[in-house]
CSV table of C-alpha atoms and ligand atoms in Angstrom, one decimal:
chain,number,residue,atom,x,y,z
A,1,MET,CA,-4.3,39.7,22.3
A,2,TYR,CA,-2.3,38.3,19.3
A,3,SER,CA,-3.5,36.8,16.3
A,4,TYR,CA,-2.1,34.3,14.7
A,5,SER,CA,-2.5,32.6,11.4
A,6,GLN,CA,-5.7,31.0,10.4
A,7,ARG,CA,-4.1,28.8,7.7
A,8,LEU,CA,-5.0,26.0,10.5
A,9,SER,CA,-7.7,24.9,13.0
A,10,TRP,CA,-3.8,24.6,15.1
A,11,SER,CA,-6.0,21.6,17.5
A,12,PHE,CA,-4.3,21.4,20.7
A,13,SER,CA,-6.7,18.1,22.6
A,14,SER,CA,-4.9,15.7,22.0
A,15,ASN,CA,-7.8,12.2,20.4
A,16,PRO,CA,-8.9,9.7,23.3
A,17,LEU,CA,-5.9,7.1,22.3
A,18,THR,CA,-3.8,9.5,23.1
A,19,GLN,CA,-5.2,10.0,25.7
A,20,LEU,CA,-5.0,6.4,27.5
A,21,LEU,CA,-1.5,5.6,26.3
A,22,ILE,CA,-0.5,8.9,27.4
A,23,GLN,CA,-2.1,7.1,30.4
A,24,LYS,CA,-0.2,4.1,30.0
A,25,ARG,CA,3.1,5.7,30.0
A,26,THR,CA,2.8,8.5,33.0
A,27,ALA,CA,1.5,4.9,35.4
A,28,GLY,CA,4.5,2.9,33.9
A,29,VAL,CA,3.0,0.0,31.9
A,30,PRO,CA,5.4,-1.7,29.5
A,31,PHE,CA,3.4,-2.1,25.9
A,32,LEU,CA,4.3,-3.7,23.1
A,33,ASP,CA,4.3,-0.7,20.0
A,34,LEU,CA,3.9,-1.9,16.7
A,35,THR,CA,3.6,1.7,15.3
A,36,ALA,CA,7.5,2.4,16.2
A,37,SER,CA,9.0,2.8,12.5
A,38,ASN,CA,12.2,4.7,13.4
A,39,PRO,CA,14.9,3.3,12.2
A,40,THR,CA,17.3,4.7,14.6
A,41,GLN,CA,15.7,3.2,17.2
A,42,CYS,CA,14.4,-0.2,15.5
A,43,LEU,CA,17.7,-2.1,14.8
A,44,PRO,CA,19.9,-3.2,17.4
A,45,GLY,CA,23.3,-3.0,15.5
A,46,TYR,CA,22.3,0.0,14.1
A,47,PRO,CA,25.6,1.5,12.5
A,48,HIS,CA,26.3,4.7,14.9
A,49,GLU,CA,29.7,3.5,14.1
A,50,GLU,CA,30.5,3.8,10.5
A,51,ILE,CA,28.4,7.0,9.8
A,52,ARG,CA,31.0,8.3,12.2
A,53,ASN,CA,33.9,7.8,10.5
A,54,ALA,CA,31.8,8.2,7.3
A,55,PHE,CA,31.8,12.7,8.7
A,56,GLY,CA,35.2,12.1,9.8
A,57,GLN,CA,36.4,11.7,6.8
A,58,VAL,CA,35.7,15.5,5.7
A,59,ARG,CA,37.6,17.7,6.1
A,60,ASP,CA,36.5,20.3,4.5
A,61,PHE,CA,33.7,22.7,5.6
A,62,THR,CA,33.8,25.8,3.7
A,63,TYR,CA,30.5,27.1,3.1
A,64,CYS,CA,30.4,27.3,-0.9
A,65,PRO,CA,26.3,27.4,-1.1
A,66,ASP,CA,24.6,25.8,-4.6
A,67,PRO,CA,21.5,26.0,-3.5
A,68,LEU,CA,20.4,22.7,-5.5
A,69,GLY,CA,22.9,20.9,-3.2
A,70,SER,CA,26.5,20.7,-3.9
A,71,HIS,CA,28.0,19.0,-7.2
A,72,THR,CA,29.2,15.9,-5.4
A,73,ALA,CA,26.1,15.4,-3.4
A,74,ARG,CA,24.1,15.6,-6.3
A,75,SER,CA,26.1,13.3,-8.4
A,76,ALA,CA,25.9,10.6,-5.3
A,77,VAL,CA,22.3,10.7,-6.0
A,78,ALA,CA,22.6,10.4,-9.9
A,79,LYS,CA,24.5,7.1,-8.4
A,80,TYR,CA,22.2,5.9,-6.2
A,81,TYR,CA,20.2,6.3,-9.6
A,82,ARG,CA,21.8,4.5,-11.4
A,83,ASP,CA,22.4,1.9,-9.9
A,84,ARG,CA,19.1,1.0,-10.4
A,85,GLY,CA,19.1,1.4,-14.5
A,86,VAL,CA,17.3,4.7,-14.3
A,87,PHE,CA,20.0,8.3,-16.5
A,88,ILE,CA,19.2,11.6,-14.7
A,89,SER,CA,21.4,14.2,-15.5
A,90,LEU,CA,22.4,15.9,-12.7
A,91,ASP,CA,20.5,19.9,-12.9
A,92,GLN,CA,17.8,17.7,-12.9
A,93,LEU,CA,18.0,17.3,-9.5
A,94,ALA,CA,17.5,19.5,-6.5
A,95,LEU,CA,18.3,18.7,-2.5
A,96,THR,CA,16.7,19.4,-0.1
A,97,ALA,CA,16.0,18.5,4.0
A,98,SER,CA,13.7,15.9,3.4
A,99,THR,CA,10.6,15.2,1.8
A,100,SER,CA,8.2,17.3,3.7
A,101,GLU,CA,10.4,20.2,2.8
A,102,ALA,CA,10.6,18.8,-0.5
A,103,TYR,CA,7.3,18.8,-0.8
A,104,SER,CA,6.4,22.7,0.7
A,105,TYR,CA,9.5,23.4,-2.4
A,106,LEU,CA,7.4,22.3,-4.7
A,107,PHE,CA,4.1,23.3,-3.5
A,108,LYS,CA,5.2,27.0,-3.7
A,109,LEU,CA,6.8,26.1,-7.0
A,110,LEU,CA,2.8,25.7,-8.1
A,111,CYS,CA,0.5,26.9,-6.4
A,112,ASP,CA,-1.2,30.8,-6.1
A,113,ALA,CA,-3.6,30.8,-2.5
A,114,GLY,CA,-6.4,28.6,-2.9
A,115,ASP,CA,-5.8,26.2,-5.9
A,116,GLU,CA,-6.2,22.6,-4.9
A,117,LEU,CA,-4.1,19.5,-4.9
A,118,LEU,CA,-5.4,16.3,-6.0
A,119,THR,CA,-4.2,13.6,-3.0
A,120,PRO,CA,-4.3,10.2,-2.8
A,121,LEU,CA,-7.2,8.0,0.2
A,122,PRO,CA,-5.8,6.2,2.4
A,123,SER,CA,-2.5,7.3,2.6
A,124,TYR,CA,0.4,9.6,4.8
A,125,PRO,CA,-2.5,11.6,7.4
A,126,LEU,CA,0.6,15.0,7.0
A,127,PHE,CA,-0.7,16.1,3.6
A,128,GLU,CA,-3.2,18.6,4.8
A,129,TYR,CA,-0.5,19.8,6.9
A,130,LEU,CA,2.3,20.3,4.2
A,131,ALA,CA,0.0,21.8,2.2
A,132,ALA,CA,-2.3,24.2,5.2
A,133,PHE,CA,1.0,25.6,5.7
A,134,GLU,CA,1.5,27.5,1.9
A,135,SER,CA,-3.0,28.6,1.9
A,136,VAL,CA,-3.8,25.2,-0.5
A,137,ARG,CA,-6.1,22.6,-0.4
A,138,THR,CA,-6.2,18.7,-0.8
A,139,ILE,CA,-8.7,17.1,-2.6
A,140,PRO,CA,-8.7,13.0,-1.9
A,141,TYR,CA,-8.8,11.3,-4.5
A,142,ARG,CA,-10.4,7.5,-4.2
A,143,LEU,CA,-7.8,4.1,-4.1
A,144,ARG,CA,-9.7,0.8,-4.3
A,145,TYR,CA,-8.8,-2.7,-2.8
A,146,ASP,CA,-10.1,-5.9,-4.8
A,147,GLY,CA,-7.8,-8.5,-3.4
A,148,THR,CA,-4.9,-5.2,-4.5
A,149,TRP,CA,-4.7,-2.0,-4.2
A,150,TYR,CA,-5.9,0.3,-7.3
A,151,LEU,CA,-6.2,3.3,-8.0
A,152,ASP,CA,-9.9,4.7,-9.0
A,153,MET,CA,-9.1,6.6,-12.4
A,154,ALA,CA,-12.4,7.8,-12.6
A,155,SER,CA,-11.9,9.0,-8.7
A,156,LEU,CA,-8.8,11.1,-10.0
A,157,ARG,CA,-10.4,12.7,-13.2
A,158,ALA,CA,-13.0,13.9,-11.5
A,159,ARG,CA,-11.4,15.9,-9.1
A,160,MET,CA,-10.0,17.5,-11.5
A,161,ASN,CA,-10.7,21.6,-12.3
A,162,ARG,CA,-9.8,24.7,-13.6
A,163,ARG,CA,-7.7,24.8,-9.9
A,164,THR,CA,-5.9,21.9,-9.8
A,165,LYS,CA,-2.1,22.5,-10.5
A,166,ALA,CA,-0.6,18.8,-9.9
A,167,ILE,CA,-1.3,14.9,-8.7
A,168,ILE,CA,0.1,13.5,-5.8
A,169,ILE,CA,0.8,10.0,-6.0
A,170,VAL,CA,2.9,8.3,-3.1
A,171,ASN,CA,4.7,4.8,-5.0
A,172,PRO,CA,4.4,2.4,-2.7
A,173,ASN,CA,2.0,4.5,-0.7
A,174,ASN,CA,2.2,4.6,2.6
A,175,PRO,CA,0.3,2.7,4.8
A,176,THR,CA,-1.3,0.5,1.7
A,177,GLY,CA,2.5,-1.2,0.4
A,178,THR,CA,1.5,-0.8,-3.1
A,179,PHE,CA,3.5,0.3,-6.2
A,180,LEU,CA,1.7,1.4,-9.0
A,181,SER,CA,1.4,-1.1,-12.3
A,182,GLN,CA,3.0,-0.2,-15.1
A,183,GLU,CA,-0.1,-0.3,-16.8
A,184,GLU,CA,-1.3,2.5,-14.9
A,185,ARG,CA,1.8,4.2,-15.4
A,186,SER,CA,0.4,4.8,-18.1
A,187,GLU,CA,-3.4,5.5,-18.0
A,188,LEU,CA,-1.9,8.4,-15.2
A,189,LEU,CA,0.9,9.8,-17.2
A,190,ASN,CA,-1.5,9.7,-20.2
A,191,LEU,CA,-4.2,11.9,-18.3
A,192,ALA,CA,-1.3,13.9,-16.8
A,193,ARG,CA,0.0,15.1,-20.7
A,194,GLN,CA,-4.2,15.4,-21.5
A,195,PHE,CA,-4.6,18.2,-18.8
A,196,SER,CA,-0.9,19.7,-18.8
A,197,LEU,CA,-1.1,18.9,-15.4
A,198,PRO,CA,2.2,17.8,-13.8
A,199,ILE,CA,2.2,14.8,-11.2
A,200,ILE,CA,4.5,15.0,-7.7
A,201,SER,CA,5.8,11.6,-6.9
A,202,ASP,CA,6.2,10.4,-3.5
A,203,GLU,CA,9.2,7.4,-3.5
A,204,VAL,CA,10.3,7.3,-0.4
A,205,PHE,CA,9.7,4.1,-0.1
A,206,GLY,CA,10.4,2.7,-3.9
A,207,ASP,CA,13.9,-0.4,-2.7
A,208,TYR,CA,11.7,-1.7,-0.3
A,209,ILE,CA,10.2,-4.8,-3.0
A,210,ILE,CA,8.6,-7.9,-1.6
A,211,THR,CA,7.8,-8.8,-4.6
A,212,PRO,CA,10.9,-8.5,-6.6
A,213,GLY,CA,9.5,-9.1,-10.2
A,214,ALA,CA,6.4,-8.1,-10.5
A,215,PRO,CA,5.0,-5.6,-13.6
A,216,ILE,CA,5.7,-2.9,-11.0
A,217,SER,CA,7.2,1.2,-11.8
A,218,THR,CA,9.7,1.8,-8.9
A,219,THR,CA,10.0,5.9,-10.0
A,220,LEU,CA,9.1,8.3,-12.4
A,221,ALA,CA,12.4,10.2,-12.8
A,222,GLU,CA,13.2,8.8,-16.3
A,223,ASN,CA,9.5,9.9,-17.6
A,224,ASP,CA,10.3,13.0,-20.4
A,225,SER,CA,6.7,13.4,-21.4
A,226,VAL,CA,5.2,15.1,-18.3
A,227,LEU,CA,6.4,17.0,-15.7
A,228,THR,CA,7.3,15.7,-12.2
A,229,PHE,CA,9.3,15.2,-9.1
A,230,SER,CA,9.9,12.3,-7.7
A,231,LEU,CA,10.6,12.1,-4.0
A,232,ASN,CA,12.9,10.8,-2.2
A,233,GLY,CA,15.7,11.0,0.8
A,234,LEU,CA,17.9,9.4,2.9
A,235,SER,CA,15.2,9.1,5.9
A,236,LYS,CA,13.5,6.3,4.1
A,237,THR,CA,15.9,4.3,1.6
A,238,ALA,CA,19.1,5.0,3.8
A,239,GLY,CA,17.2,4.5,7.2
A,240,MET,CA,18.5,7.7,8.4
A,241,PRO,CA,15.5,10.4,9.2
A,242,GLN,CA,17.8,11.8,11.0
A,243,MET,CA,20.7,13.4,8.6
A,244,LYS,CA,17.7,15.6,7.2
A,245,LEU,CA,18.6,15.6,3.8
A,246,GLY,CA,16.4,15.1,0.6
A,247,TRP,CA,16.3,14.9,-3.0
A,248,ILE,CA,13.3,16.3,-5.5
A,249,ALA,CA,14.2,14.4,-9.1
A,250,ILE,CA,13.0,16.7,-12.6
A,251,GLY,CA,11.6,14.4,-15.2
A,252,GLY,CA,9.9,15.3,-17.9
A,253,PRO,CA,10.3,17.0,-21.6
A,254,ALA,CA,13.9,19.7,-21.1
A,255,GLN,CA,11.7,22.7,-21.7
A,256,ALA,CA,9.6,21.9,-19.2
A,257,ARG,CA,12.2,20.3,-16.4
A,258,GLN,CA,14.6,23.8,-17.4
A,259,GLU,CA,11.4,25.8,-16.0
A,260,ALA,CA,10.4,23.8,-13.3
A,261,ARG,CA,14.3,23.8,-12.2
A,262,GLN,CA,15.5,27.8,-12.5
A,263,ARG,CA,12.3,28.5,-10.3
A,264,LEU,CA,12.8,25.8,-7.6
A,265,GLU,CA,16.4,26.9,-7.2
A,266,ILE,CA,15.2,30.5,-6.5
A,267,THR,CA,12.8,29.2,-3.6
A,268,ALA,CA,16.4,27.0,-2.5
A,269,ASP,CA,18.2,30.0,-2.6
A,270,THR,CA,16.0,31.9,0.1
A,271,TYR,CA,16.4,28.5,2.9
A,272,LEU,CA,19.6,26.7,1.2
A,273,SER,CA,18.4,24.6,3.8
A,274,VAL,CA,21.1,21.5,3.4
A,275,GLY,CA,24.0,21.0,5.4
A,276,THR,CA,27.7,21.3,3.9
A,277,PRO,CA,29.1,18.4,6.0
A,278,VAL,CA,25.9,15.9,5.3
A,279,GLN,CA,26.0,16.8,1.8
A,280,HIS,CA,30.0,16.2,1.6
A,281,ALA,CA,29.4,12.7,3.0
A,282,LEU,CA,26.5,11.9,1.6
A,283,SER,CA,27.7,9.1,-1.1
A,284,ASP,CA,29.3,7.0,1.8
A,285,LEU,CA,26.3,7.4,3.7
A,286,LEU,CA,24.8,6.9,0.6
A,287,GLN,CA,26.8,3.3,0.8
A,288,ILE,CA,25.4,2.5,5.0
A,289,GLY,CA,22.4,2.4,3.9
A,290,ALA,CA,22.3,0.2,1.6
A,291,VAL,CA,23.0,-2.3,4.1
A,292,LEU,CA,20.7,-0.4,6.3
A,293,GLN,CA,18.1,-0.7,3.4
A,294,GLN,CA,18.9,-4.9,3.4
A,295,GLN,CA,18.5,-5.5,6.7
A,296,LEU,CA,15.0,-3.7,7.1
A,297,LEU,CA,13.8,-5.6,4.1
A,298,GLN,CA,15.3,-8.9,6.1
A,299,ARG,CA,12.6,-7.9,8.9
A,300,ILE,CA,10.2,-6.8,6.8
A,301,LYS,CA,9.9,-10.0,5.4
A,302,GLN,CA,10.1,-11.8,8.3
A,303,ASN,CA,7.6,-9.8,10.3
A,304,ILE,CA,5.8,-10.3,7.1
A,305,ALA,CA,6.0,-14.4,7.7
A,306,ILE,CA,5.2,-14.5,12.0
A,307,MET,CA,2.3,-12.0,10.9
A,308,ASP,CA,0.8,-14.6,8.1
A,309,ASN,CA,1.8,-17.3,10.4
A,310,LEU,CA,-0.3,-16.9,13.5
A,311,THR,CA,-3.5,-15.4,11.5
A,312,LYS,CA,-3.5,-18.3,9.7
A,313,GLY,CA,-7.0,-19.7,10.8
A,314,THR,CA,-7.9,-16.3,12.6
A,315,ALA,CA,-11.1,-14.0,11.7
A,316,ILE,CA,-8.1,-11.9,10.7
A,317,GLN,CA,-7.1,-10.9,7.3
A,318,ARG,CA,-3.8,-9.2,6.3
A,319,LEU,CA,-5.0,-7.2,2.9
A,320,TYR,CA,-1.9,-7.8,0.0
A,321,LEU,CA,0.7,-5.8,-0.2
A,322,HIS,CA,4.7,-5.4,-2.3
A,323,GLY,CA,6.7,-3.9,0.1
A,324,GLY,CA,7.3,-0.8,1.8
A,325,TRP,CA,7.3,-1.3,6.3
A,326,SER,CA,3.1,-1.2,7.4
A,327,SER,CA,1.2,-3.7,6.8
A,328,ILE,CA,-2.7,-3.2,7.0
A,329,LEU,CA,-5.3,-6.3,8.6
A,330,GLN,CA,-9.0,-6.0,8.5
A,331,LEU,CA,-10.6,-7.1,11.3
A,332,PRO,CA,-14.3,-8.3,12.1
A,333,ARG,CA,-16.5,-5.1,12.5
A,334,THR,CA,-17.9,-7.0,16.3
A,335,LEU,CA,-16.0,-4.2,17.2
A,336,THR,CA,-15.7,-0.8,15.3
A,337,GLU,CA,-12.2,0.1,14.6
A,338,GLU,CA,-11.7,2.8,17.5
A,339,ASP,CA,-12.8,-0.6,20.7
A,340,TRP,CA,-10.2,-2.9,18.0
A,341,VAL,CA,-7.2,-0.4,19.1
A,342,ARG,CA,-8.3,1.2,22.7
A,343,GLY,CA,-9.3,-2.5,23.3
A,344,LEU,CA,-5.6,-3.5,22.1
A,345,LEU,CA,-4.3,-0.8,24.4
A,346,GLN,CA,-6.4,-1.0,27.7
A,347,GLU,CA,-6.3,-5.0,28.1
A,348,GLU,CA,-3.8,-6.7,26.2
A,349,ASN,CA,-0.7,-3.4,25.9
A,350,VAL,CA,-0.4,-3.2,22.1
A,351,LEU,CA,-0.6,-0.5,20.1
A,352,VAL,CA,-1.6,0.0,16.9
A,353,GLN,CA,-3.1,2.6,14.5
A,354,PRO,CA,-6.8,2.5,13.2
A,355,GLY,CA,-6.6,2.4,9.8
A,356,TYR,CA,-8.9,6.0,10.2
A,357,PHE,CA,-5.7,7.9,10.7
A,358,PHE,CA,-5.3,7.2,6.8
A,359,ASP,CA,-8.0,8.1,5.9
A,360,MET,CA,-9.2,4.1,5.4
A,361,GLU,CA,-13.5,4.0,2.9
A,362,SER,CA,-14.3,1.8,5.1
A,363,GLU,CA,-13.6,0.0,8.7
A,364,ALA,CA,-12.5,-2.0,10.6
A,365,TYR,CA,-9.2,-1.6,9.8
A,366,ILE,CA,-5.6,-1.7,11.8
A,367,VAL,CA,-2.1,-0.4,10.8
A,368,LEU,CA,0.9,-1.8,11.9
A,369,SER,CA,4.8,-1.2,10.9
A,370,LEU,CA,6.6,-3.5,9.6
A,371,ILE,CA,10.6,-2.9,11.2
A,372,THR,CA,9.1,-3.0,14.4
A,373,SER,CA,11.6,-5.6,16.6
A,374,PRO,CA,10.5,-9.4,15.4
A,375,ASP,CA,10.1,-10.4,19.1
A,376,GLU,CA,8.3,-8.0,19.9
A,377,PHE,CA,5.9,-7.9,16.4
A,378,ARG,CA,5.3,-11.9,17.2
A,379,GLU,CA,4.9,-11.6,21.1
A,380,GLY,CA,1.4,-8.4,19.5
A,381,VAL,CA,0.3,-9.5,16.9
A,382,GLY,CA,0.0,-13.2,19.2
A,383,ARG,CA,-1.5,-10.7,21.4
A,384,ILE,CA,-3.3,-9.5,18.9
A,385,CYS,CA,-5.1,-12.2,17.5
A,386,SER,CA,-6.6,-13.9,20.9
A,387,TYR,CA,-7.7,-10.5,21.7
A,388,VAL,CA,-9.9,-11.0,17.8
A,389,SER,CA,-11.4,-14.7,19.4
A,390,ARG,CA,-12.4,-13.6,22.3
A,391,HIS,CA,-14.3,-10.6,20.8
A,392,SER,CA,-15.8,-12.2,17.6
B,1,LIG,C1,5.3,8.6,2.1
B,1,LIG,C2,6.1,9.4,3.1
B,1,LIG,N1,6.8,9.9,2.3
B,1,LIG,C3,7.5,11.2,3.0
B,1,LIG,C4,7.6,11.5,5.0
B,1,LIG,C5,8.8,11.7,5.3
B,1,LIG,O1,10.1,11.3,4.4
B,1,LIG,P1,10.9,12.3,4.9
B,1,LIG,O2,11.6,12.3,6.5
B,1,LIG,O3,11.5,12.3,4.3
B,1,LIG,O4,10.1,14.1,5.1
B,1,LIG,C6,7.0,9.7,4.6
B,1,LIG,C7,7.5,9.3,6.6
B,1,LIG,O5,7.2,9.1,7.0
B,1,LIG,C8,6.2,9.1,4.4
B,1,LIG,O6,5.5,7.7,5.9
């Protein structure tokens, strides 16, 4: 018999919701997928041709690897920040194949086996896996809701100990869709400085703002007081997850940045995972992505309007959000979250995600993707409303 790593429990059993979904698919039953969040499939006019042209412009495929990313590609990323009023130098940037890979580089950089990372709850469910692969532990701190989401500083502080190696924030958070307020940003930076902890700030949805003018912080990249790692990439900001190019923008005091960069360079040099063609095409891809981003933002706003219109006067409450690609709906507790989600799929042929996927603190919540096609979204939300009215 062979033995395998104990880092993960390697569970292969599928949950009841996935089993039901497989049954529906096998039986050929059409259903409305309100979890769809793949921009390459969600947008009808996806710019395949423009992307092909961007790669067509690439004339030279000589392999001259630079572990942190080519000068041209990093210049394109620096311009991305400059266009947003954030001025960073090329030596503050490290390219990766994806945000997930950026996390793995940073966990290698900051942690030894058994160390701890503070992660927000509710949030993106992949942290546990990414951390387990590096033999480190995620220790959750709470985000709370009182009409808007806020960071529970006491919960964050209470979880710090000598094994804590970094604070992770997701800004805006997925699936809550709320950004850090300016006040939270200064509190967080103060706390991190006090405990000499770096901050990993996942900013992949940072360009999707539906409440312009709100006093929010979109990036930590330009801060010069605490070592910070801002993560972003083509996947969300340019609607191109298939291109496999992300980046880390290192912020903080110059010396800390330099120490971190030198170590990151060794990790990146070990993998050299970002392809040459995508680096050459990056400047053009970001331009194409800027248009895609506007289309996605437009769709997000349209779907929010549809949802608000249909749920008005019902027992469904949409939680407040500033942006991002998801929305959380609170349903009455007449059924459990599991029963709502299974019932919606079984009886209404509507697929949504349950709040527990993201570790919501209580029941009953469902999470919808806001980049789904508006026609499907309207029909799906309509069916949710009628199902809820029959069961509450
Ligand atoms: C908050 C957040 N960060 C990172 C990612 C992954 O991004 P990438 O495709 O760059 O690995 C996702 C994917 O959904 C996400 O929701």
